[in-house]
Coordinates of N, CA and C in Angstrom, one line a residue:
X1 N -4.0 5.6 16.4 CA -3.4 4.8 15.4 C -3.9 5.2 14.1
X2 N -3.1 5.6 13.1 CA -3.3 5.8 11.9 C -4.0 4.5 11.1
X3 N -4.6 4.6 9.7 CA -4.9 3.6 8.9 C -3.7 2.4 8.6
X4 N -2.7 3.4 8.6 CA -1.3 2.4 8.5 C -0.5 1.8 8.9
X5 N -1.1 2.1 10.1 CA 0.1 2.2 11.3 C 0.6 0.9 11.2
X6 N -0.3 -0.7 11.5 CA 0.1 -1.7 11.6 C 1.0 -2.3 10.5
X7 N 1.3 -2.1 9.9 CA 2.0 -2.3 8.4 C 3.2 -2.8 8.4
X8 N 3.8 -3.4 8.3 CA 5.1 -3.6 8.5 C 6.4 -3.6 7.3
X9 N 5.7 -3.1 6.5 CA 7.1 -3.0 5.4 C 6.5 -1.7 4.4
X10 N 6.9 -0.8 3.8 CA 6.7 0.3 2.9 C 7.8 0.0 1.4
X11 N 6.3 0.0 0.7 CA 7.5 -0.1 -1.0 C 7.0 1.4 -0.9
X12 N 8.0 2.2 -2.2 CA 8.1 3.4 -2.9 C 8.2 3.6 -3.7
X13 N 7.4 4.2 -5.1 CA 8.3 4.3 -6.8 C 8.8 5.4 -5.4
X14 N 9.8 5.7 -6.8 CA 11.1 6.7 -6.4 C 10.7 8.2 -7.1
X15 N 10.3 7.9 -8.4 CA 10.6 9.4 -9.0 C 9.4 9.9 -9.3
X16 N 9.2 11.4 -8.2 CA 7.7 11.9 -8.0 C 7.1 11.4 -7.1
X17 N 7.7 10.7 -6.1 CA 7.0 9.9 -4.8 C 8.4 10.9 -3.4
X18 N 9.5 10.4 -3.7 CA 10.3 10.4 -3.1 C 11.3 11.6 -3.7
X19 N 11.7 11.7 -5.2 CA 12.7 12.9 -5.4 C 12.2 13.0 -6.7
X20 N 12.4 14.5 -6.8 CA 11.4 14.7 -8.2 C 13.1 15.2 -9.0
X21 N 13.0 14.6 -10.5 CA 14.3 14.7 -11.4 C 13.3 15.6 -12.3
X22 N 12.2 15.7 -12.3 CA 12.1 16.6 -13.0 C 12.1 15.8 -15.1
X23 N 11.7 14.7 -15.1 CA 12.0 14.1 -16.2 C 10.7 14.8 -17.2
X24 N 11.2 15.2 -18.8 CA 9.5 15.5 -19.3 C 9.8 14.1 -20.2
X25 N 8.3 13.7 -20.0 CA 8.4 12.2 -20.7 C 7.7 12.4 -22.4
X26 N 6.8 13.6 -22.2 CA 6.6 14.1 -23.7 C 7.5 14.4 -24.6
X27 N 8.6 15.1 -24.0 CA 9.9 15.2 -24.9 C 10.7 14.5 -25.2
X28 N 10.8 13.3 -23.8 CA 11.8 12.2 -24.6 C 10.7 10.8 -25.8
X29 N 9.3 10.7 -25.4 CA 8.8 10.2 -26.3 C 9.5 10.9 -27.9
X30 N 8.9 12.2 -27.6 CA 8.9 13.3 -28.8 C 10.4 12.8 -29.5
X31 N 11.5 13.0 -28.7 CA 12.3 13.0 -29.8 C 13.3 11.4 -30.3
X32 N 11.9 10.6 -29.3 CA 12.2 8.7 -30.0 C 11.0 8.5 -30.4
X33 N 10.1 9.4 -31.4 CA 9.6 8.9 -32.2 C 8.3 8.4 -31.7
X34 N 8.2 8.1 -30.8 CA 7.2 7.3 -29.7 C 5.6 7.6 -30.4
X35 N 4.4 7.2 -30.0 CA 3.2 7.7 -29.5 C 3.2 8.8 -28.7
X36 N 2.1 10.0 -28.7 CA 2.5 10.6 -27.0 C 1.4 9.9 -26.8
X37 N 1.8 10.3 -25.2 CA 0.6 10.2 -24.1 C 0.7 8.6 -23.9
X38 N 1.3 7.6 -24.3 CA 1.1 6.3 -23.6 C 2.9 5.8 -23.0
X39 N 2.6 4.9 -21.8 CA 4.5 4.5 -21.2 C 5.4 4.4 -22.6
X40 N 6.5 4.5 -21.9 CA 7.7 4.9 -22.8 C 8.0 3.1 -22.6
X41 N 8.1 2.6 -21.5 CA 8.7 1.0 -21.8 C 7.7 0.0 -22.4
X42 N 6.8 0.1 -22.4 CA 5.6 -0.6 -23.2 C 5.8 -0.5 -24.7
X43 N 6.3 1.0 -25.2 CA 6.0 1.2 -26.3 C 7.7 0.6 -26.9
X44 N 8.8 0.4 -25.9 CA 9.9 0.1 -26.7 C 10.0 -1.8 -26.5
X45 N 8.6 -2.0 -26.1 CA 8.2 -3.4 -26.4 C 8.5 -4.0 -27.4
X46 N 7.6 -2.8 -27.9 CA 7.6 -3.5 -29.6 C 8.1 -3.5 -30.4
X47 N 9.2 -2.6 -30.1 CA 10.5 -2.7 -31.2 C 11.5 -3.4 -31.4
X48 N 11.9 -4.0 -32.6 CA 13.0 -4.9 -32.7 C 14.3 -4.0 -32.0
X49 N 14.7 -5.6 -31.5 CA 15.9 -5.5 -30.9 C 17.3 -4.2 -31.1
X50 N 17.3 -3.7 -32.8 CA 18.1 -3.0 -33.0 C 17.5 -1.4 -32.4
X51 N 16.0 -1.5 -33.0 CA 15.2 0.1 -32.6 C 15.7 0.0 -31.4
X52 N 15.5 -1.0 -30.6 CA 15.3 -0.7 -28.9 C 16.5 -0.5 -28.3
X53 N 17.8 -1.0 -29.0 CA 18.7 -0.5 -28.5 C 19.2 1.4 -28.8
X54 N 18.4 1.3 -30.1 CA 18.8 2.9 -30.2 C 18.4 3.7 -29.1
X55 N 16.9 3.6 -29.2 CA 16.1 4.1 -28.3 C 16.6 4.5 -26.7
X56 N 16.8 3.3 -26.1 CA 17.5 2.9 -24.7 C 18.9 4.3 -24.6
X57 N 19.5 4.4 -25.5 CA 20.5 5.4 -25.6 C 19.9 6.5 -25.3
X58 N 18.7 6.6 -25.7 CA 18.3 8.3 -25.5 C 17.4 8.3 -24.3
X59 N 16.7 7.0 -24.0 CA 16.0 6.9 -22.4 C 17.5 7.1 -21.6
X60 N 18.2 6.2 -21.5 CA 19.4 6.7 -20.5 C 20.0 8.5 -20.5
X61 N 19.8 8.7 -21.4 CA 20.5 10.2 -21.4 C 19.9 11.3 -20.5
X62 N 18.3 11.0 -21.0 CA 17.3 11.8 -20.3 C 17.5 11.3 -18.9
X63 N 17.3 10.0 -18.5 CA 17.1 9.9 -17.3 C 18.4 10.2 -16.1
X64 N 19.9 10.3 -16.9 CA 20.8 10.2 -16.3 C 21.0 12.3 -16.0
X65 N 20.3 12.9 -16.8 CA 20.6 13.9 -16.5 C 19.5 14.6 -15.7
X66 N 18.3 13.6 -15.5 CA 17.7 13.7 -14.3 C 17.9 13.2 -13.0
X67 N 18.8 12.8 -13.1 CA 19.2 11.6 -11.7 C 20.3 13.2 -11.0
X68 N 21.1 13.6 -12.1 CA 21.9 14.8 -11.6 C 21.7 16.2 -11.5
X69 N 20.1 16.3 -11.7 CA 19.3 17.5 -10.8 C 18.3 17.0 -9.8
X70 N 18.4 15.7 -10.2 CA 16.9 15.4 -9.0 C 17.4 16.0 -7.6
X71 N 15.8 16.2 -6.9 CA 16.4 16.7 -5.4 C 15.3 15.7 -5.0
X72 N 15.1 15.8 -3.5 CA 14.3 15.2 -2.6 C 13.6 15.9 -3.0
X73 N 12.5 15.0 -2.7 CA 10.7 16.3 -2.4 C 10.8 16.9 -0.9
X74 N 10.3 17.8 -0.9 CA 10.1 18.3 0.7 C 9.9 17.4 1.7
X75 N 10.2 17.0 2.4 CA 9.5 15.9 3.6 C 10.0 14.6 3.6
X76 N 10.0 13.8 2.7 CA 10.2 12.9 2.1 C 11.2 12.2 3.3
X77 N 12.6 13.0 3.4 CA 13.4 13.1 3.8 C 13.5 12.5 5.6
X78 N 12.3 13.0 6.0 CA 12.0 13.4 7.5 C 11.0 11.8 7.8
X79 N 10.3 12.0 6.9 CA 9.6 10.4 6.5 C 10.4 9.0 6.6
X80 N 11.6 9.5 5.7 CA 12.2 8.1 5.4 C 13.5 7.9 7.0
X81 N 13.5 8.7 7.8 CA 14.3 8.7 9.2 C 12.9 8.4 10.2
X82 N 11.6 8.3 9.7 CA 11.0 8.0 10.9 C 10.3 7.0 10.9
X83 N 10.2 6.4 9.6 CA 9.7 5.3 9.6 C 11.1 3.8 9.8
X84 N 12.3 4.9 9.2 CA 13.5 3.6 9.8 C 13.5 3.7 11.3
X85 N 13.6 4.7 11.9 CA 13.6 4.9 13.8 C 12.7 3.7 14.3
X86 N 11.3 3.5 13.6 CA 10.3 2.7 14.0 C 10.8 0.8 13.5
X87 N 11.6 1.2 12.7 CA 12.2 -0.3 12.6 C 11.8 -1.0 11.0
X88 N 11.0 -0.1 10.4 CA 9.8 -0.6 9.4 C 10.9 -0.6 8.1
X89 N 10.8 -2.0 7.4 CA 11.7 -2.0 6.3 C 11.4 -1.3 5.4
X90 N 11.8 -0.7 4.4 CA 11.6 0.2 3.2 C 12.5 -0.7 1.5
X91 N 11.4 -0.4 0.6 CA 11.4 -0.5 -0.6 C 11.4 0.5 -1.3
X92 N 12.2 -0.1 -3.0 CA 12.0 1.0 -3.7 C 11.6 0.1 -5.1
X93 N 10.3 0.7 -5.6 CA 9.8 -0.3 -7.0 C 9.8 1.1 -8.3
X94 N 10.6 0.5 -9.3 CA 10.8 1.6 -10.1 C 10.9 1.3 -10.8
X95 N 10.4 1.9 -12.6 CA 10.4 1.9 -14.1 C 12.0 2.2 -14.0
X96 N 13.0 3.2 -13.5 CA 14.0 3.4 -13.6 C 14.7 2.3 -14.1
X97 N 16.0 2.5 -14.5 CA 16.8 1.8 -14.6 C 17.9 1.4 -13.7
X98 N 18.6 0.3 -12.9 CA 19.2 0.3 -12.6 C 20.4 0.9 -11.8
X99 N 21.2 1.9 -13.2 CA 22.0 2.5 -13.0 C 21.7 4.3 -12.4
X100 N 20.5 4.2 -13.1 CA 20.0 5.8 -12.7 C 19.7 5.9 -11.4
X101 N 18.8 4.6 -10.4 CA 18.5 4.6 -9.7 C 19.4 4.1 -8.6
X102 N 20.6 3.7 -8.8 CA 21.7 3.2 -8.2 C 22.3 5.2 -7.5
X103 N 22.6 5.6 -9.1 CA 23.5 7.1 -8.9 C 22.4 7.8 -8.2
X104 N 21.1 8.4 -8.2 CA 20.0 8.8 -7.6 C 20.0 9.0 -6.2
X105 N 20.1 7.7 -5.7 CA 19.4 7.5 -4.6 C 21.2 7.8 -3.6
X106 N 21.9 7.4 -4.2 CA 23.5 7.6 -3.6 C 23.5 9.0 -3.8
X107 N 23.5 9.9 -4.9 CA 23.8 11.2 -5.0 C 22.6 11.8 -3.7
X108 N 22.1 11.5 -3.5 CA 21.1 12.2 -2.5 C 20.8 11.9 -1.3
X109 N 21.8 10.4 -0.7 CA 22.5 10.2 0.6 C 21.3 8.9 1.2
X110 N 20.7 8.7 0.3 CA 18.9 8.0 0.7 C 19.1 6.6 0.7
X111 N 19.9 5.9 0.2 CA 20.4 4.4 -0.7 C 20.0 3.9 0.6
X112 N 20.5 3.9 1.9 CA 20.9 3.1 3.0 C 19.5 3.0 3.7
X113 N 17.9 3.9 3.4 CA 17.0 3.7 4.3 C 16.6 2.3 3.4
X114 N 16.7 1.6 2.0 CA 15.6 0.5 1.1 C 16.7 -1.0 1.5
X115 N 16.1 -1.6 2.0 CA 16.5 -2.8 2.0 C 16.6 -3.7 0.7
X116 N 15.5 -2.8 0.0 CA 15.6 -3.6 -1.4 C 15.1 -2.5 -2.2
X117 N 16.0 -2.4 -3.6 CA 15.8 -2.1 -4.7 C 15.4 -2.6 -6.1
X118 N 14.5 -2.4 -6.4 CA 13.7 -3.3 -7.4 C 14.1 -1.6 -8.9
X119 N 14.4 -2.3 -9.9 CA 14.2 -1.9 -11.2 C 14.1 -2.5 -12.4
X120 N 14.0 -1.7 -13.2 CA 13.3 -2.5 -14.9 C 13.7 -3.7 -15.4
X121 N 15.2 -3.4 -15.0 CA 16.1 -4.9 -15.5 C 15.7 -6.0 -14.9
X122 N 15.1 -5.9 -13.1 CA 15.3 -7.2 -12.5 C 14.3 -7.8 -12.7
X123 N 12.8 -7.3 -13.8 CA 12.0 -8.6 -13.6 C 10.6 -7.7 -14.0
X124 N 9.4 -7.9 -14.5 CA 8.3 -7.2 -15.0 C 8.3 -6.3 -14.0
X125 N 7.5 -5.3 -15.1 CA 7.4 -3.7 -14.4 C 6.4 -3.5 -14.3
X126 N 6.0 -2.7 -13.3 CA 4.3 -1.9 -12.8 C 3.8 -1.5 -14.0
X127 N 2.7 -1.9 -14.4 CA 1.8 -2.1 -13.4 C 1.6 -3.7 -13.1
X128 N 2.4 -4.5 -13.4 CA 2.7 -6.0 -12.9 C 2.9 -6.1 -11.6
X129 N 2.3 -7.0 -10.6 CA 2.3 -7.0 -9.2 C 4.2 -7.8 -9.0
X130 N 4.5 -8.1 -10.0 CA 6.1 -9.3 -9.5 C 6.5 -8.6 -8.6
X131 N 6.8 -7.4 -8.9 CA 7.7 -6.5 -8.1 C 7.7 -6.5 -6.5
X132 N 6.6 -6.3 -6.1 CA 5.8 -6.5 -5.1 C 5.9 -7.5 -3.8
X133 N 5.4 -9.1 -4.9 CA 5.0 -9.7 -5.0 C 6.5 -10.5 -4.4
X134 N 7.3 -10.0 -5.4 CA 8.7 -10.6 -5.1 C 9.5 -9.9 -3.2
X135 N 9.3 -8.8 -3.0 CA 9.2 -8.2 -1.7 C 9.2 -8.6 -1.2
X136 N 7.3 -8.6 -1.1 CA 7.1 -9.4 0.2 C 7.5 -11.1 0.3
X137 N 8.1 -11.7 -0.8 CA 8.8 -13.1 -0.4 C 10.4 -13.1 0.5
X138 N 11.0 -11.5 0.0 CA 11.7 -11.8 0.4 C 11.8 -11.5 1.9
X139 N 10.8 -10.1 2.4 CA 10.7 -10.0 3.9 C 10.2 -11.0 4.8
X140 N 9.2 -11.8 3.6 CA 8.5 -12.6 4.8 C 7.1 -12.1 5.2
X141 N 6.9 -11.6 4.4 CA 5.5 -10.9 5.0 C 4.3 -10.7 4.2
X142 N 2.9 -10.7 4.0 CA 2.1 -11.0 3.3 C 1.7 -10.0 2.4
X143 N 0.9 -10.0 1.7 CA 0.9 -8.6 0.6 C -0.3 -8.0 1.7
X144 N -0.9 -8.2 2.3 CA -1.7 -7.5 3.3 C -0.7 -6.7 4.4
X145 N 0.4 -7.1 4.4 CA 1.3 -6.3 5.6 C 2.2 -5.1 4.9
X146 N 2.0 -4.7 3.6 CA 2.5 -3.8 3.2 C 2.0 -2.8 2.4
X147 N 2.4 -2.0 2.4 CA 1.6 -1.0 1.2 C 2.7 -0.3 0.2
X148 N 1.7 -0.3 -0.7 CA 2.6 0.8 -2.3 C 2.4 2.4 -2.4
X149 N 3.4 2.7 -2.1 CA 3.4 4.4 -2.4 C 4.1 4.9 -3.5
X150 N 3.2 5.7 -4.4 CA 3.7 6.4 -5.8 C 2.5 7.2 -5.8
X151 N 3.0 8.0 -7.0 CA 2.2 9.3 -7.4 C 1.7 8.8 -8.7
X152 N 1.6 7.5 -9.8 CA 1.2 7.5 -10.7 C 0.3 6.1 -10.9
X153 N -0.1 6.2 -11.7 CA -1.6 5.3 -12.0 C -0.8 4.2 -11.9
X154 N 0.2 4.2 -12.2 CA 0.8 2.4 -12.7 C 1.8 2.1 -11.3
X155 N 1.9 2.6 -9.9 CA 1.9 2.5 -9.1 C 0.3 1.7 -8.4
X156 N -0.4 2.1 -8.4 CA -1.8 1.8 -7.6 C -2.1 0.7 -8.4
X157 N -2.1 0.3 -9.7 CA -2.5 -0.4 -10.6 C -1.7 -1.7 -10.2
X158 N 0.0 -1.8 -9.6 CA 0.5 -2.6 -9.5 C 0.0 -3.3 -7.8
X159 N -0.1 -2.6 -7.4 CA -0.7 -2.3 -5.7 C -2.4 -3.0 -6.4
X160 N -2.9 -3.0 -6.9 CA -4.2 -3.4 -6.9 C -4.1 -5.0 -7.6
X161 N -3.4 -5.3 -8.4 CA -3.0 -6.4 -9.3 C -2.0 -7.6 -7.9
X162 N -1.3 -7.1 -6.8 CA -0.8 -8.0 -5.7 C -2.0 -7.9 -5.0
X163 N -2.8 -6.7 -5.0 CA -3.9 -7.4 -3.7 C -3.2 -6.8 -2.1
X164 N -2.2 -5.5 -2.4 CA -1.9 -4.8 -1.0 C -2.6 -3.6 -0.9
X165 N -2.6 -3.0 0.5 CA -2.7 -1.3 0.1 C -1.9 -0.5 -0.5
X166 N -2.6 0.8 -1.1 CA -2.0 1.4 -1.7 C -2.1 3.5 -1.3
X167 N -1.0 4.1 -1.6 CA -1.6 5.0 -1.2 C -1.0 6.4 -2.4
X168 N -1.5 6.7 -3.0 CA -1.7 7.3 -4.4 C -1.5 8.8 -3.4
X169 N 0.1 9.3 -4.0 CA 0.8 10.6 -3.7 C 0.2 11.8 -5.2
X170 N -0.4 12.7 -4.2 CA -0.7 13.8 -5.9 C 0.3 14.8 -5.6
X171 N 1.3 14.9 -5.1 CA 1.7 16.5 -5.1 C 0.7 17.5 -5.1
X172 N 0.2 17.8 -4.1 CA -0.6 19.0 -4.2 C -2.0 19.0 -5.0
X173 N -2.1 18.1 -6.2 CA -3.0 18.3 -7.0 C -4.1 17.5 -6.4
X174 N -5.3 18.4 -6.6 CA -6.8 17.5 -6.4 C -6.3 16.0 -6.9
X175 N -7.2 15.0 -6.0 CA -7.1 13.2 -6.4 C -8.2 13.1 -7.7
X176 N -9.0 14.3 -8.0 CA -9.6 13.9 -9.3 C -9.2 14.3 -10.3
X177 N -8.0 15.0 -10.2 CA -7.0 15.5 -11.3 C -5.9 14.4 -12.0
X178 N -5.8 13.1 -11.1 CA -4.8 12.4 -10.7 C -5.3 10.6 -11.1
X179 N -4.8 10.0 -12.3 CA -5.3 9.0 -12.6 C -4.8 8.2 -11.8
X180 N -5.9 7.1 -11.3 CA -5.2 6.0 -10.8 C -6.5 6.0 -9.0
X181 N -6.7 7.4 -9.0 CA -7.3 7.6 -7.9 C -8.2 6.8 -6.9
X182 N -8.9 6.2 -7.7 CA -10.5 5.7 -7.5 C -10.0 4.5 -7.1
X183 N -8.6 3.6 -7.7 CA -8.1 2.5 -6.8 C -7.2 2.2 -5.6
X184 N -6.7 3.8 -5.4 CA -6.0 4.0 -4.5 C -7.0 3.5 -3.2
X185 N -5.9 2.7 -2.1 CA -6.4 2.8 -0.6 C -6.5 4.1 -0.2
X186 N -5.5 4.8 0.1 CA -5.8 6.1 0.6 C -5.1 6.8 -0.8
X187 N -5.1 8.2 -0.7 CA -4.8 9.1 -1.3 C -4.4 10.2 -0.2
X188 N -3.1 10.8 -0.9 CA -2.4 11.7 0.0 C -1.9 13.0 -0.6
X189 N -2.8 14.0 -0.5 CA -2.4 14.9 -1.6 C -1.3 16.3 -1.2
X190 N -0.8 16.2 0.0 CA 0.8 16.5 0.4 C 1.4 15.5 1.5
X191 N 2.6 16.0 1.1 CA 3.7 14.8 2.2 C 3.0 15.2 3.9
X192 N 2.4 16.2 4.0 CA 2.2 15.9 5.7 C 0.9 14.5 5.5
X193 N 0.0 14.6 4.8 CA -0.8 13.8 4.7 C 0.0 12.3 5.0
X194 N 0.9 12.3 3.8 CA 1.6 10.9 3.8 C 2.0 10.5 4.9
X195 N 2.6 11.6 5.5 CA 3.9 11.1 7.0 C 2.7 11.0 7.9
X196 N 1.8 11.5 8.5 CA 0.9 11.0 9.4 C 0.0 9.5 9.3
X197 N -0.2 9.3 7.6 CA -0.7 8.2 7.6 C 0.4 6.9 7.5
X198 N 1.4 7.3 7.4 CA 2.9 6.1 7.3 C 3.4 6.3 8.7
X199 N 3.5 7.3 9.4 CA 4.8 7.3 10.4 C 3.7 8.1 12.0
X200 N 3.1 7.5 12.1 CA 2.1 7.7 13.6 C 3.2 8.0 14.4
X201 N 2.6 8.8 15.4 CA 3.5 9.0 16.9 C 4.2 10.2 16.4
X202 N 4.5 10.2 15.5 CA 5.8 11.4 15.3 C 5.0 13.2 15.3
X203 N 6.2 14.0 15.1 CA 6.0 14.8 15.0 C 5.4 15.3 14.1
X204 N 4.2 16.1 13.6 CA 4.1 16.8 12.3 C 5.7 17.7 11.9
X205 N 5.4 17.3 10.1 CA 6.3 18.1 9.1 C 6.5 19.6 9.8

């Protein structure tokens, strides 16, 4: 039995966990003016209502023309059929927006493994545990019966702030290259790693 095995419900960010779109967030900061190097939705906090509607125009643009190259990540795919075979509900907790993550997950045939989709519009965003938090109310099940999977600090951050496990995806890269690390439950620095520690009994990738 794996560390995870007992688990009974899996949340997911989506983008860089599950399908990479390939978004650069330094360029869309760059050309709204932003800070670099800190979140894009934090920073359209603080702008009056008219800035932020500008802004939102040019977050949607980027992200919508990421939603129409995104692909799966390798594996992902083979994961998300083996942990539904086992019965185990599936989430999806995402900075995305609604609509991107609606077209996304349908363009790429995936929509039908998440019982629930969580995005920006429905209610505070990671690293805020609601999202979570709100999940597990609606499965039924305790924040100890689930775990958070993403590749970014504000994934683990949100997983540490509910008080579940968490399991911090690097793509390949060393976990000390990888902020967020040191709070992670586990860390999984390729999808075989992930799929053995989510989906026991099965076959390796």
């Amino acid at each position: 039995m794996t560390a995870l095995s007992h688990l009974r419900g899996i949340i997911f960010d989506m983008d860089g966990t599950i399908v990479d779109s390939g978004l650069d967030f330094s360029a869309m900061r760059q050309e709204m003016g932003l800070r670099p190097g800190l979140p894009i939705l934090e920073q359209l906090d603080e702008l009056s209502p008219a800035e932020r509607a500008a802004m939102e125009v040019i977050l949607h643009r980027h992200e919508m023309a990421g939603a129409d190259r995104a692909t799966i990540i390798d594996g992902a795919d083979r994961l998300l059929a083996a942990l539904a075979s086992q019965g185990r509900p599936m989430a999806i907790v995402t900075r995305n927006s609604t609509a991107t993550t609606a077209y996304t997950l349908d363009r790429l045939k995936i929509a039908h493994y998440f019982d629930i989709v969580i995005c920006r519009e429905d209610g505070p965003h990671k690293p805020d545990p609601w999202a979570i938090l709100e999940i597990c109310r609606r499965w039924q099940f305790s924040v100890e019966e689930v775990v958070m999977v993403g590749d970014f600090e504000l994934d683990i951050l949100a997983a540490h702030h509910a008080g579940c496990p968490s399991v911090l995806f690097t793509e390949g890269k060393p976990q000390s290259q990888v902020a967020g690390a040191e709070l992670a439950t586990h860390v999984a620095q390729h999808f075989d790693d992930l799929y053995h520690l989510l989906a026991p009994g099965q076959d390796s990738i």
